[in-house]
Every structure is written in C-alpha cells, then in structure tokens.
Coordinates of C-alpha atoms and ligand atoms in Angstrom, one line a residue:
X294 CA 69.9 0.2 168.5
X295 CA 72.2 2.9 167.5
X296 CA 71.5 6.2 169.4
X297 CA 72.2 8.5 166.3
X298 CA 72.5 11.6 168.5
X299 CA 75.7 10.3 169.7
X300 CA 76.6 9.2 166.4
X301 CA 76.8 12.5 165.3
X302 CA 78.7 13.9 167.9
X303 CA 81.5 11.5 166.7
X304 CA 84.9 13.7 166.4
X305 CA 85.5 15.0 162.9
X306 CA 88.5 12.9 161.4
X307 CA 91.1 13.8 158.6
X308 CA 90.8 12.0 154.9
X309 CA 87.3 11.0 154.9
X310 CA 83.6 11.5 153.6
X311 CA 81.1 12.6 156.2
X312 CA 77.8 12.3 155.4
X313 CA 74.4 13.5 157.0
X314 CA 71.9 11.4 155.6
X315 CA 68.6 11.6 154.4
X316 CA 68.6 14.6 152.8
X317 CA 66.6 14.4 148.9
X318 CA 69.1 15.0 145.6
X319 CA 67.7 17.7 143.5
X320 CA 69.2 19.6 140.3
X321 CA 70.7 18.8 138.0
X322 CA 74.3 17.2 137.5
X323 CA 76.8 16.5 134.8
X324 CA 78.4 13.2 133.8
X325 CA 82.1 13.1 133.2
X326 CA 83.8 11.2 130.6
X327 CA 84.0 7.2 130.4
X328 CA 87.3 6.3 133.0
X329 CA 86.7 2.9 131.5
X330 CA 87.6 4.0 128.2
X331 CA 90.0 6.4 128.7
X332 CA 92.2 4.6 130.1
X333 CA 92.1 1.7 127.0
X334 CA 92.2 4.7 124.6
X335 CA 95.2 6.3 126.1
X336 CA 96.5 2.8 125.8
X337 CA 95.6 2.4 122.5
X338 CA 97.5 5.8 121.7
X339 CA 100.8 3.5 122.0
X340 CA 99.8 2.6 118.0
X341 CA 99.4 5.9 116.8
X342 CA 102.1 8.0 114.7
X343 CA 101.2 11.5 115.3
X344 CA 99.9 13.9 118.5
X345 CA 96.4 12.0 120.0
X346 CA 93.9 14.4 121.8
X347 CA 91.8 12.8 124.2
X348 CA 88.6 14.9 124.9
X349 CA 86.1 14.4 128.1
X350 CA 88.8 12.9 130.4
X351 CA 88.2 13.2 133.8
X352 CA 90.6 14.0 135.9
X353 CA 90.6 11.3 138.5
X354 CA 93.4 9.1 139.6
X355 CA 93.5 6.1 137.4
X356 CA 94.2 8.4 134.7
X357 CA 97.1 10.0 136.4
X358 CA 97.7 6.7 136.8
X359 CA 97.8 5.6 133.3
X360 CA 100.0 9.2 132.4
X361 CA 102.7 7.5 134.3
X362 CA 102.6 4.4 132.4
X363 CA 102.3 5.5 129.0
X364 CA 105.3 8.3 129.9
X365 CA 107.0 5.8 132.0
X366 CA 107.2 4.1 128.5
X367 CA 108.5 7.0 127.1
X368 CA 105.8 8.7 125.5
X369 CA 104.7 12.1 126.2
X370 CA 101.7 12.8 128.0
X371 CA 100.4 16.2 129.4
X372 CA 97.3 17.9 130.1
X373 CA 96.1 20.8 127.6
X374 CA 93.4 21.7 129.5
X375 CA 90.8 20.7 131.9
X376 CA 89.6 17.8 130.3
X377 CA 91.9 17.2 127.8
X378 CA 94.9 15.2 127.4
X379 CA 97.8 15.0 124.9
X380 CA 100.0 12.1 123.9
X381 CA 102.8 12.1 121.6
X382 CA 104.5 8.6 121.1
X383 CA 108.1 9.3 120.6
X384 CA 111.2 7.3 119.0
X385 CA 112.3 4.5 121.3
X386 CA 109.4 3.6 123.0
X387 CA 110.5 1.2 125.7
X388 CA 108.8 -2.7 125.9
X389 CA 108.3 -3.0 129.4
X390 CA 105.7 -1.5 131.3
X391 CA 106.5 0.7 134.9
X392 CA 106.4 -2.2 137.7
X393 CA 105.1 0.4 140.4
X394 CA 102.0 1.4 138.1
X395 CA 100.5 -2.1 137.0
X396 CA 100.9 -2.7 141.1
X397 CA 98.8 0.0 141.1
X398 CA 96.1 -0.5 138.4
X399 CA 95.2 -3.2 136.5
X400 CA 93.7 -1.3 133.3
X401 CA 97.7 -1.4 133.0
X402 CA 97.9 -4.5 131.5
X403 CA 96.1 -2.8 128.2
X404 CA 99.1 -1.6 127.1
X405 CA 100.0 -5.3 126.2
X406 CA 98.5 -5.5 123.0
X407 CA 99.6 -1.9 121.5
X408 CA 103.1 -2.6 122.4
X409 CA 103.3 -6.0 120.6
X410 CA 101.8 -4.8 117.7
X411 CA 104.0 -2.1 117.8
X412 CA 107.2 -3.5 118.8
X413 CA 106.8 -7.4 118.6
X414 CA 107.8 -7.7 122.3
X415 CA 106.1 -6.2 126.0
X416 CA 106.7 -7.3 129.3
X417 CA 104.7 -6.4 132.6
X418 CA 104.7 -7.1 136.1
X419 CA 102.4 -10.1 136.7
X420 CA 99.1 -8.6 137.5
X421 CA 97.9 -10.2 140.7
X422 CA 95.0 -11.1 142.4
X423 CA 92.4 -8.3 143.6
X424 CA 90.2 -7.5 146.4
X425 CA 87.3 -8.1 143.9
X426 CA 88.2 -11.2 143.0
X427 CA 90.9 -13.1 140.8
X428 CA 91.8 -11.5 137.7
X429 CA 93.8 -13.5 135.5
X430 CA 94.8 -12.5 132.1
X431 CA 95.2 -15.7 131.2
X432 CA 92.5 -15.1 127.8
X433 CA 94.6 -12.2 126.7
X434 CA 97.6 -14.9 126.8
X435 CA 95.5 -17.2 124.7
X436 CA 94.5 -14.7 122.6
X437 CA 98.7 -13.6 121.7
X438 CA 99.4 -16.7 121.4
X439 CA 96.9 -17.5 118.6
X440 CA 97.9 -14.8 117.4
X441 CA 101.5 -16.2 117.2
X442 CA 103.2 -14.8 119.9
X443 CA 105.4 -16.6 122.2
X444 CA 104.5 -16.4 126.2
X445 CA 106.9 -16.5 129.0
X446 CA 106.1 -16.4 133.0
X447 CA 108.8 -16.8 135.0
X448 CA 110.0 -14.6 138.2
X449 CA 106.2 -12.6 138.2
X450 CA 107.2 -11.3 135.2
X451 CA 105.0 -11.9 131.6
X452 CA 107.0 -11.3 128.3
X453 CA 105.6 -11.9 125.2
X454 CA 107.1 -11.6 121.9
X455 CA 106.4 -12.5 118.2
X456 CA 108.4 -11.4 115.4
X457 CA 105.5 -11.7 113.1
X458 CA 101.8 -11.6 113.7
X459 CA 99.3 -13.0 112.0
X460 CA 95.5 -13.2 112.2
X461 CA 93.4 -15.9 113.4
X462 CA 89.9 -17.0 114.3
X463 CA 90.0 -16.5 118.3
X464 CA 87.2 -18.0 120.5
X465 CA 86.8 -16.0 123.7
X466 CA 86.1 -18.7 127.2
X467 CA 84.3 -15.8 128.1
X468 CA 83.5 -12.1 126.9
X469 CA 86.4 -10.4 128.6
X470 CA 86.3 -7.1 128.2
X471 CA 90.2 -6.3 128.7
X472 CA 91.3 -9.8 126.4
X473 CA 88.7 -8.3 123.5
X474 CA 90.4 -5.2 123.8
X475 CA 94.3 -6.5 123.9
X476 CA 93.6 -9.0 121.0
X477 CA 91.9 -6.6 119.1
X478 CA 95.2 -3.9 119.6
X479 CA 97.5 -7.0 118.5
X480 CA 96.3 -7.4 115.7
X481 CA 95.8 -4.2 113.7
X482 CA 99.5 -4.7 112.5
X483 CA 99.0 -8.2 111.8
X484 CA 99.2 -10.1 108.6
X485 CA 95.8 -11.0 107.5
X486 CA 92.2 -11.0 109.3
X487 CA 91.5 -11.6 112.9
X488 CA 88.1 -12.7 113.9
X489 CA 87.2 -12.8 117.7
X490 CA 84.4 -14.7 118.8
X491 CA 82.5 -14.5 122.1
X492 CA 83.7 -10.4 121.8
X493 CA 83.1 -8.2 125.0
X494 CA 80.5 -5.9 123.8
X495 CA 80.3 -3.2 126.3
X496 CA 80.2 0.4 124.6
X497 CA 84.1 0.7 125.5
X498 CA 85.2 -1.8 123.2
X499 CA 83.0 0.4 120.4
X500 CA 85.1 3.3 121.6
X501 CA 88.3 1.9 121.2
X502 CA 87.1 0.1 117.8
X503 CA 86.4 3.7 116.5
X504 CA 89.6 5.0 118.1
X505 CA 91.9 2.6 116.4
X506 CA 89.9 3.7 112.9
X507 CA 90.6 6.8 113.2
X508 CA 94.2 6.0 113.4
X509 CA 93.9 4.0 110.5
X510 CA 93.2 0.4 111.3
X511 CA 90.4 -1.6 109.7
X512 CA 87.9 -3.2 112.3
X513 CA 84.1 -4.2 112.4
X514 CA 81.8 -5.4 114.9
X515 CA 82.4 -3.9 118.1
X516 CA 79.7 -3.8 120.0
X517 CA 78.6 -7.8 118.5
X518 CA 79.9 -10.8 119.9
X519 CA 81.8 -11.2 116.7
X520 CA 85.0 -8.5 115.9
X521 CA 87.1 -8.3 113.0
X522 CA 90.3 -7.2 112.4
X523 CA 91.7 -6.8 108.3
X524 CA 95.3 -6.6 109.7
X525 CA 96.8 -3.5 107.8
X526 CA 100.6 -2.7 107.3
X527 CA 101.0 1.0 108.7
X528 CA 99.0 3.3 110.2
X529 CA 98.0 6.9 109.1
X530 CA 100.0 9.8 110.3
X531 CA 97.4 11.8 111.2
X532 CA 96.8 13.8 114.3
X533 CA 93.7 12.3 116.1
X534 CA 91.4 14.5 118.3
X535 CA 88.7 12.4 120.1
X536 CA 85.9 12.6 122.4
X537 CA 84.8 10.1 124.9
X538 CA 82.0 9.2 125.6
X539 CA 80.5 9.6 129.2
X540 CA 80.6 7.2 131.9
X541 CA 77.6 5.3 132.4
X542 CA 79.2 3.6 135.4
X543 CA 78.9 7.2 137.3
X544 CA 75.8 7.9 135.6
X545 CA 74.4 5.1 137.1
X546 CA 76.1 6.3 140.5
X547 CA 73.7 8.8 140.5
X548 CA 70.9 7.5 139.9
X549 CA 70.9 5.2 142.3
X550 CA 71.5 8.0 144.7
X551 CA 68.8 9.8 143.7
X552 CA 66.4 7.1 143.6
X553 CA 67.4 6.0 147.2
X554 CA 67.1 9.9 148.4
X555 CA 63.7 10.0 147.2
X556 CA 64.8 12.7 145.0
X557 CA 64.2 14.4 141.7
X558 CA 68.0 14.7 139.5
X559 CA 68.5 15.1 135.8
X560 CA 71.7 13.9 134.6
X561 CA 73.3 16.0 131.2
X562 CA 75.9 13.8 129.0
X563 CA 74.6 10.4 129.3
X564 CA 73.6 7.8 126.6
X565 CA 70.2 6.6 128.0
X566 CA 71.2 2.9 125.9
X567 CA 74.4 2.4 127.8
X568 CA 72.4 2.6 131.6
X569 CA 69.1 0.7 130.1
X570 CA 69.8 -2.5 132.3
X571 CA 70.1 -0.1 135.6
X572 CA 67.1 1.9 134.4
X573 CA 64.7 -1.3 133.9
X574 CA 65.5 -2.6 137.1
X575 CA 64.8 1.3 139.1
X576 CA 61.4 1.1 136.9
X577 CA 61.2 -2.4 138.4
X578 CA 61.7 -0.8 141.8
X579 CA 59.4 1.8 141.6
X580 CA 61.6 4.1 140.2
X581 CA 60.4 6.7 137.6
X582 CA 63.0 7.2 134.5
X583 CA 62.8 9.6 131.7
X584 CA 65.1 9.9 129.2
X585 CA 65.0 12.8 126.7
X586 CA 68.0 13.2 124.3
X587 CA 71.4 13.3 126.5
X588 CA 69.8 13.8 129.4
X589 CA 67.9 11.5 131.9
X590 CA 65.6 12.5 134.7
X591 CA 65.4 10.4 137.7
X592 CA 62.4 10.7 140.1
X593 CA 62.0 8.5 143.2
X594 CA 59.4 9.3 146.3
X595 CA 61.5 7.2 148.1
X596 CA 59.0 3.9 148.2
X597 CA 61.5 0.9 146.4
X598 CA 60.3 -2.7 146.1
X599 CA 62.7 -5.5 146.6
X600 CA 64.0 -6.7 143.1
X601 CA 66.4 -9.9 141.7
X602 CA 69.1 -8.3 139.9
X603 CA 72.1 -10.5 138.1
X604 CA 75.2 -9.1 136.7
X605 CA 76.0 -10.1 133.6
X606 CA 77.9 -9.2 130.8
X607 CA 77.1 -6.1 128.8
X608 CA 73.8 -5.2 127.8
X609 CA 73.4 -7.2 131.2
X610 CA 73.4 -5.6 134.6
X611 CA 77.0 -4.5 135.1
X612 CA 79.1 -5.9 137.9
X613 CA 80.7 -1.7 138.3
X614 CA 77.1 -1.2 139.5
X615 CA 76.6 -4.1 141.4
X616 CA 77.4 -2.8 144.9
X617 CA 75.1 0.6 144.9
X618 CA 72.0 -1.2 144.1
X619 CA 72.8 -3.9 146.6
X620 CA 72.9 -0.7 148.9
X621 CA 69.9 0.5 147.0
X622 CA 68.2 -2.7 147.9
X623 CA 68.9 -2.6 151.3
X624 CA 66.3 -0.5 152.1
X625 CA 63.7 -1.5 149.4
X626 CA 60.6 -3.1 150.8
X627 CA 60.9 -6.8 150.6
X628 CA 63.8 -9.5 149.7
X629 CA 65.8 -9.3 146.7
X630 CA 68.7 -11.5 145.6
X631 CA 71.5 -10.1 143.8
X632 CA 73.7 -12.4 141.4
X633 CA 77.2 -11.7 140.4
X634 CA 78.4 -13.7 137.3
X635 CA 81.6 -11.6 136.9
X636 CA 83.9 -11.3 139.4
X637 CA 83.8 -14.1 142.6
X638 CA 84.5 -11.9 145.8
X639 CA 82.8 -8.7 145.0
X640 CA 80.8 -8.6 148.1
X641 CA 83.5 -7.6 150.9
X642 CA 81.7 -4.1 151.3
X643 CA 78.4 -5.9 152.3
X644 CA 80.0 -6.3 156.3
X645 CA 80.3 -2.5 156.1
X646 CA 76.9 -2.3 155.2
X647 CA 75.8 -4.5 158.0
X648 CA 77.2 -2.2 160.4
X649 CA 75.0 0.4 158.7
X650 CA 71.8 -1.6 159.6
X651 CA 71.7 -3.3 156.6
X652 CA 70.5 -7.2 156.6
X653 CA 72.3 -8.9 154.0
X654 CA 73.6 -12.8 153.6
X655 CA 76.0 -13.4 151.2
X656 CA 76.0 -17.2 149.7
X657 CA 78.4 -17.9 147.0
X658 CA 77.8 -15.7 144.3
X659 CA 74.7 -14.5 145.8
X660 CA 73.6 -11.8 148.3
X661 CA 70.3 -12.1 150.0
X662 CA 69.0 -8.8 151.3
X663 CA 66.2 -8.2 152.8
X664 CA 65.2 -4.9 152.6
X665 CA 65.0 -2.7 156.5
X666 CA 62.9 0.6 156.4
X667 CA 66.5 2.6 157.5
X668 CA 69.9 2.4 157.4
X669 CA 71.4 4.0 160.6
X670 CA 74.6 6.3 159.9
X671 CA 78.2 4.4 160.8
X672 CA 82.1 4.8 160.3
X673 CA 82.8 2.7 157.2
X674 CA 85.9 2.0 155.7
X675 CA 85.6 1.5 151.5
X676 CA 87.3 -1.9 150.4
X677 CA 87.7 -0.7 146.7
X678 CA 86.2 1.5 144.0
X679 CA 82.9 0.4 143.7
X680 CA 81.8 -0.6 147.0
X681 CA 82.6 3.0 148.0
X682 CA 80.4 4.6 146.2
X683 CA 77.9 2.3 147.6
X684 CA 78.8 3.6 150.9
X685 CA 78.5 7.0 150.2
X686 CA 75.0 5.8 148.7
X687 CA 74.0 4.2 152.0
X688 CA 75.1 6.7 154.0
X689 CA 73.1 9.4 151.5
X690 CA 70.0 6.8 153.0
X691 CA 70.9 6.9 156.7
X692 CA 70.0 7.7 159.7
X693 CA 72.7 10.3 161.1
X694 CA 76.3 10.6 160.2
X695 CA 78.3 8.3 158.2
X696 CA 81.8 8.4 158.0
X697 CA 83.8 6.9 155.1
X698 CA 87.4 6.3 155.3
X699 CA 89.4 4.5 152.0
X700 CA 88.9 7.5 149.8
X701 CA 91.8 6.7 147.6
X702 CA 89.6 4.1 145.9
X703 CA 86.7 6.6 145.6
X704 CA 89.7 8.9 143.9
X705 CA 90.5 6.6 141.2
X706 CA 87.7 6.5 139.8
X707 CA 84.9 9.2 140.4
X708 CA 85.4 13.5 139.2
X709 CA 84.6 15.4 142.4
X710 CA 81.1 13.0 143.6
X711 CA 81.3 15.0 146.9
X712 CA 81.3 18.0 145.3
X713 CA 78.5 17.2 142.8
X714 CA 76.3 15.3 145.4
X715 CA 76.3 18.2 147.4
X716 CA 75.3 20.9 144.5
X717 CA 72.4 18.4 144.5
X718 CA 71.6 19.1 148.0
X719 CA 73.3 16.1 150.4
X720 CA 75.0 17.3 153.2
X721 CA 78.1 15.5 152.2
X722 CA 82.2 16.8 153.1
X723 CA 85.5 15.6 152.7
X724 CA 87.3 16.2 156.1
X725 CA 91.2 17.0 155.0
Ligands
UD1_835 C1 85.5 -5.8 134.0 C2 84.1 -5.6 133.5 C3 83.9 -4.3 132.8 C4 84.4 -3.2 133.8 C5 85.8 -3.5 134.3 C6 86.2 -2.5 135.4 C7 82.6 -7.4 132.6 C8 82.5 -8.5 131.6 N1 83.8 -6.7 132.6 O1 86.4 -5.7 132.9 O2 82.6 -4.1 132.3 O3 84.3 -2.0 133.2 O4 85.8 -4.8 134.9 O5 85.7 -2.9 136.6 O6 81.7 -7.0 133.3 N2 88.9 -13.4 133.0 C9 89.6 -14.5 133.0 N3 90.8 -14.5 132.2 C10 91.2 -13.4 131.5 C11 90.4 -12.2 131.7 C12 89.2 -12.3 132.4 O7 89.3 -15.6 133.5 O8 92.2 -13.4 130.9 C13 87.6 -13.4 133.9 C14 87.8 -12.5 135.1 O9 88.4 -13.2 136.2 C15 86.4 -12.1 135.4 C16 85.8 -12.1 134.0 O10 86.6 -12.8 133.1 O11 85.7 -13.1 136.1 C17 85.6 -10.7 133.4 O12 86.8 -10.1 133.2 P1 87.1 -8.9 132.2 O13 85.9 -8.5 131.5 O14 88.3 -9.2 131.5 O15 87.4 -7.8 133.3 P2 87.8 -6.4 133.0 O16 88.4 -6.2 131.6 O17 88.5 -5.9 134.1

C-alpha cells in the first residue's frame, strides 16, 4: 500500500509532468490540427510547383521535425504565423532524405513517393525497428515496384529509382496507411491509372487525396478501400492554401480524460465521424457523448464499466488510442480485454501502469485488465508518444502525485496538453 502522503512529498524534479490527481476536467477546450496529416501533407508539398500554405498546423515537434526534412531537401519552409506554415519547393531539390531526421521520425519515410514522382530517384536511411513494434516499409517497396521502380537495400540504405512510371492495379497485404499514402504520391506523375486495393481509409489519406487535387492531380476514392489514380503529366502552378483538419487522435485524448475525471468538457474543432469508434465504446462504458456540429460534449460521473475494445484499422478502434483507454479501463468496474491488431509491442507502458496500481496482464496481442477502484499516484517514465498520454491520463485518475518523465515523446506529438488540461481544471505542471 502506497502511503500517498509521502508520495507527494517527493522532491520536485526538472523536465517532467507532475500531476495531482483526481481533480474533474471542466470547460471547454480546443482541438489542434491533424499532426497525422500534416506531416503527409507537408510531404506531399514536395509535388507542388508553387508556394503551399498549410493552415491548422500545430506546433509540436514532429513538425519541426518534418521542416528539417523537407528544407534539408532543399525546399523552403518557414512559419507565417502561429499556425501556419509555408513551403516553397525550389530548383534542385536533392533525392536523398536527411539521415539524422528519418532516425528521428518515421512519418519521414513519406517523402519517398513525392520524390520519385518527382525526380525518378529517393533514397533514405533504412527506417528501423520501433518501440511500438516493427515497422517495415516493405508494402511501400511493393507498391514502387509495381509501379516500375527499381529497389536497392544495401549498407541501411533504400534507393529506389525508375525512369518511367506507370500505373498498375496494386493489392495492399494490409491497409497501411503510410504505403496507401507513398503509392498514391508515386503515381500522380505516372503514365496511366493506378488502382490500389485494400486502401488505408483513415480521414488522412482523404486529406492528402484532396491535397494532391488541389495541386492538380486526378484521384478518387479515398476514404474506400479502393483508390484511383488517372496518372496526369504536370501539375498546376497554382499557389495552394489548405486547412487541416483536426486531430482526432487528441480529441480523443481528451475525452478519455474527461471521462476518467468524472468530468463535464466540450471539445471545439472536432469531426464527431472521425472519433465515432472511441465515442461508442465511452457510451459502452457509461460514458455520456453529445455531439452538436464541431463540437462534442463529454460527460462522465466517473462510474465506467469494463469493456472489450480491439484496434483495428480505420473506422475501427485506432491503435493511437489504444493505450488511454487501456488506462481508462484500468479503473472501470469489471475485466475488459483490449486487442491490438496493428502494431505487435504496443504495450510496454502497461508496467508503468502497474506501478500506478493498475492490474493488467498482457498475453500476446492482448491485455487483460481488470479494472481497481484507484490508481495510486507514481513516478513514471513515458516509453513513446502514445503511452504518455496514457500516463498523464492515469495520473489525472490517481491517487496523489504522479510524476512523468520522457516528455520528449509527449512533445512530438501533442500542442500544449499541460497547458489545456489545466485550463480545464487538473492540477497538472511541467517542472523545467
Ligand atoms: C499507423 C496507423 C495510423 C496512425 C499511425 C501513427 C493503422 C492502420 N495505421 O500508420 O492510423 O496514424 O500509425 O501512429 O492503424 N506494415 C507492414 N509493411 C509496410 C507497412 C506497414 O508490414 O510496408 C504493417 C506495420 O508493421 C503495422 C501495420 O502494417 O503492423 C500498420 O502500418 P501502417 O498503417 O503503415 O502504419 P502507419 O502508416 O505508421
């Protein structure tokens, strides 16, 4: 038993999240853009022949992230405003993507199919493997290759170049989102029609479909397992200005936070369709969801039931969201096994939750939980993205003070959550 008292004595340490727990979220907050699809857009900006505006990008590390890769490239990327980024794709664009950013972010690897299209030849640092799992991009390969292209691995290097694309009728293994997205970009240029089959359809891929029109390319189907690309021989030279849409990953952030505070939150700027699969299984939980235009209200009294939940593909429950309702669950009344069907080894955060309290076995591709009345305030470390903000979410549950160290995954992906959770009403700090 953890004597909480002394827990929050605990000396105040530098770079981390401390969190007094139970305390209810109320107010309102609102969502930033899609990081998920700003970064494939600012990829996709590789293709274009004029200035690209990208509205609604939040300013979180992946992005800064992606800045260096595209001006690492040679392009020129700055930051009008805010929210608001720039590109301009200049003469002698260079082939080979920055070594030190795909080491540091895999969404790197979606400049592959912009710069084949565009120059007939990329190379990138062999993605490796990742603390969620194995990533391989072998499907993207596939898909260049059907596509034409020639493929070369040697010294962790991947070089692939074609001197002439030309469309074909690609089957997917599986709906990848990132090989839907680089096939798609390698074949706008292409001669002929490109059909992929088994298409990712998560609202990203519809973002970067109606991106690419807008630059002039001629696709259909995003969104259905079945995309198709009329290969067309230049783009317009048009400037592009274009808003993205908000992140449902975050959205979903919160409302799992406020539906384990027991609280009462309205989110502005979110498309209710794109968190349905979250918002079926909180109604499920005993979770009250209303959504009214952009907005969504979220009202919990803090009673959850024990639920199944298995990640799937989109419209299926997404794996991004996987680890905050596992935390969720963890104090839900009852036993509820959650499923992931994405990515193998995305339950290394569930030890840190253990030390919270939590009672959790993971089997394979399964974690059992059974559901304890409270989660008792502990220093956690955050093993990636994700599984951070499931931290945070536990420790917005808890019993005392939680600390939270591995921040600089929380950085790369979420706009200020400290700062918004605590206009709702946590008692939540970063300790610098
Ligand atoms: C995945 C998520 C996406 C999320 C993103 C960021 C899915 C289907 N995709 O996209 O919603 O926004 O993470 O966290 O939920 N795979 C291969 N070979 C390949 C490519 C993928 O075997 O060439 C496998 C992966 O190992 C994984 C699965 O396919 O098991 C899904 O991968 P993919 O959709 O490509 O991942 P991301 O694009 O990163």
């Amino acid at each position: 038993m953890i004597d909480t008292e002394a827990v929050q004595t605990v000396t105040r340490n530098e770079n981390k999240l401390e969190i007094v727990g139970r305390k209810p979220l109320n107010g309102v907050v609102k969502i930033s853009g899609a990081k998920n699809a700003v970064l494939k857009l600012m990829a996709a900006a590789l293709l274009s022949n004029n200035d690209c505006l990208i509205r609604n990008v939040p300013r979180i590390r992946d992005v800064e992230t992606m800045i260096g890769v595209l001006n690492g490239l040679g392009a020129e990327t700055v930051w009008e405003d805010e929210s608001t980024i720039r590109i301009q794709i200049k003469d002698g664009l260079g082939y080979a993507a920055p070594d030190q950013y795909v080491r540091e972010m895999r969404a790197s690897v979606q400049v592959m199919g912009p710069l084949l299209a565009r120059l007939g030849k990329v190379k990138l640092f062999q993605p490796g493997g990742c603390i969620i799992g194995q990533r391989p991009i072998d499907l993207h390969l596939k898909g260049f290759q059907a596509l034409g292209a020639e493929v070369i691995e040697e010294h962790g290097y991947v070089y692939v170049r074609a001197d002439k694309l030309k469309g074909a009728e690609i089957h997917l293994d599986f709906p990848s989102v990132g090989a839907t997205e680089n096939i798609m970009s390698a074949a706008i240029l292409a001669e002929g029609t490109t059909v992929i089959r088994n298409a990712a359809k998560e609202p990203e891929i519809i973002e970067e479909q109606n991106f690419y029109n807008r630059l002039g390319a001629r696709i259909r189907g995003a969104g259905t397992d079945t995309i198709r690309i009329e290969g067309v021989k230049q783009l317009n030279n048009r400037m592009t200005d274009y808003t993205v849409i908000p992140d449902r990953i975050e959205a979903g952030t919160f409302m799992i936070a406020a539906a384990i505070t027991g609280g009462d939150v309205v989110l502005e700027d979110v498309i209710p369709e794109h968190v349905e699969a979250l918002a079926s299984k909180l109604r499920e939980i005993g979770v009250t969801i209303e959504a009214n235009g952009e907005k969504l209200r979220v009202v919990s009294d803090g009673r959850l039931k024990a639920a199944d939940v298995t990640v799937l593909p989109y419209p299926g429950f997404p794996t991004d969201l996987q680890p905050q309702i596992t935390a969720l669950l963890a104090v839900a009344n009852g036993t509820s096994v959650i499923t992931e069907n994405v990515f193998g080894s995305r339950f290394r955060y569930v030890d840190e939750l253990i030390r919270m309290g939590a009672v959790i076995r993971v089997e394979s591709r399964s974690a059992i939980v059974k559901g304890v009345k409270r989660l008792s305030g502990a220093s956690v470390c955050a093993p990636d993205l994700r599984a951070g903000a499931a931290l945070v979410i536990a420790g917005l549950a808890a019993d005392g003070l939680t600390t939270i160290e591995g921040l600089q995954y929380l950085d790369r992906g979420y706009v200020a959550l400290e700062k918004k959770l605590a206009a709702l009403g946590a008692d939540i700090q970063r300790v610098e």
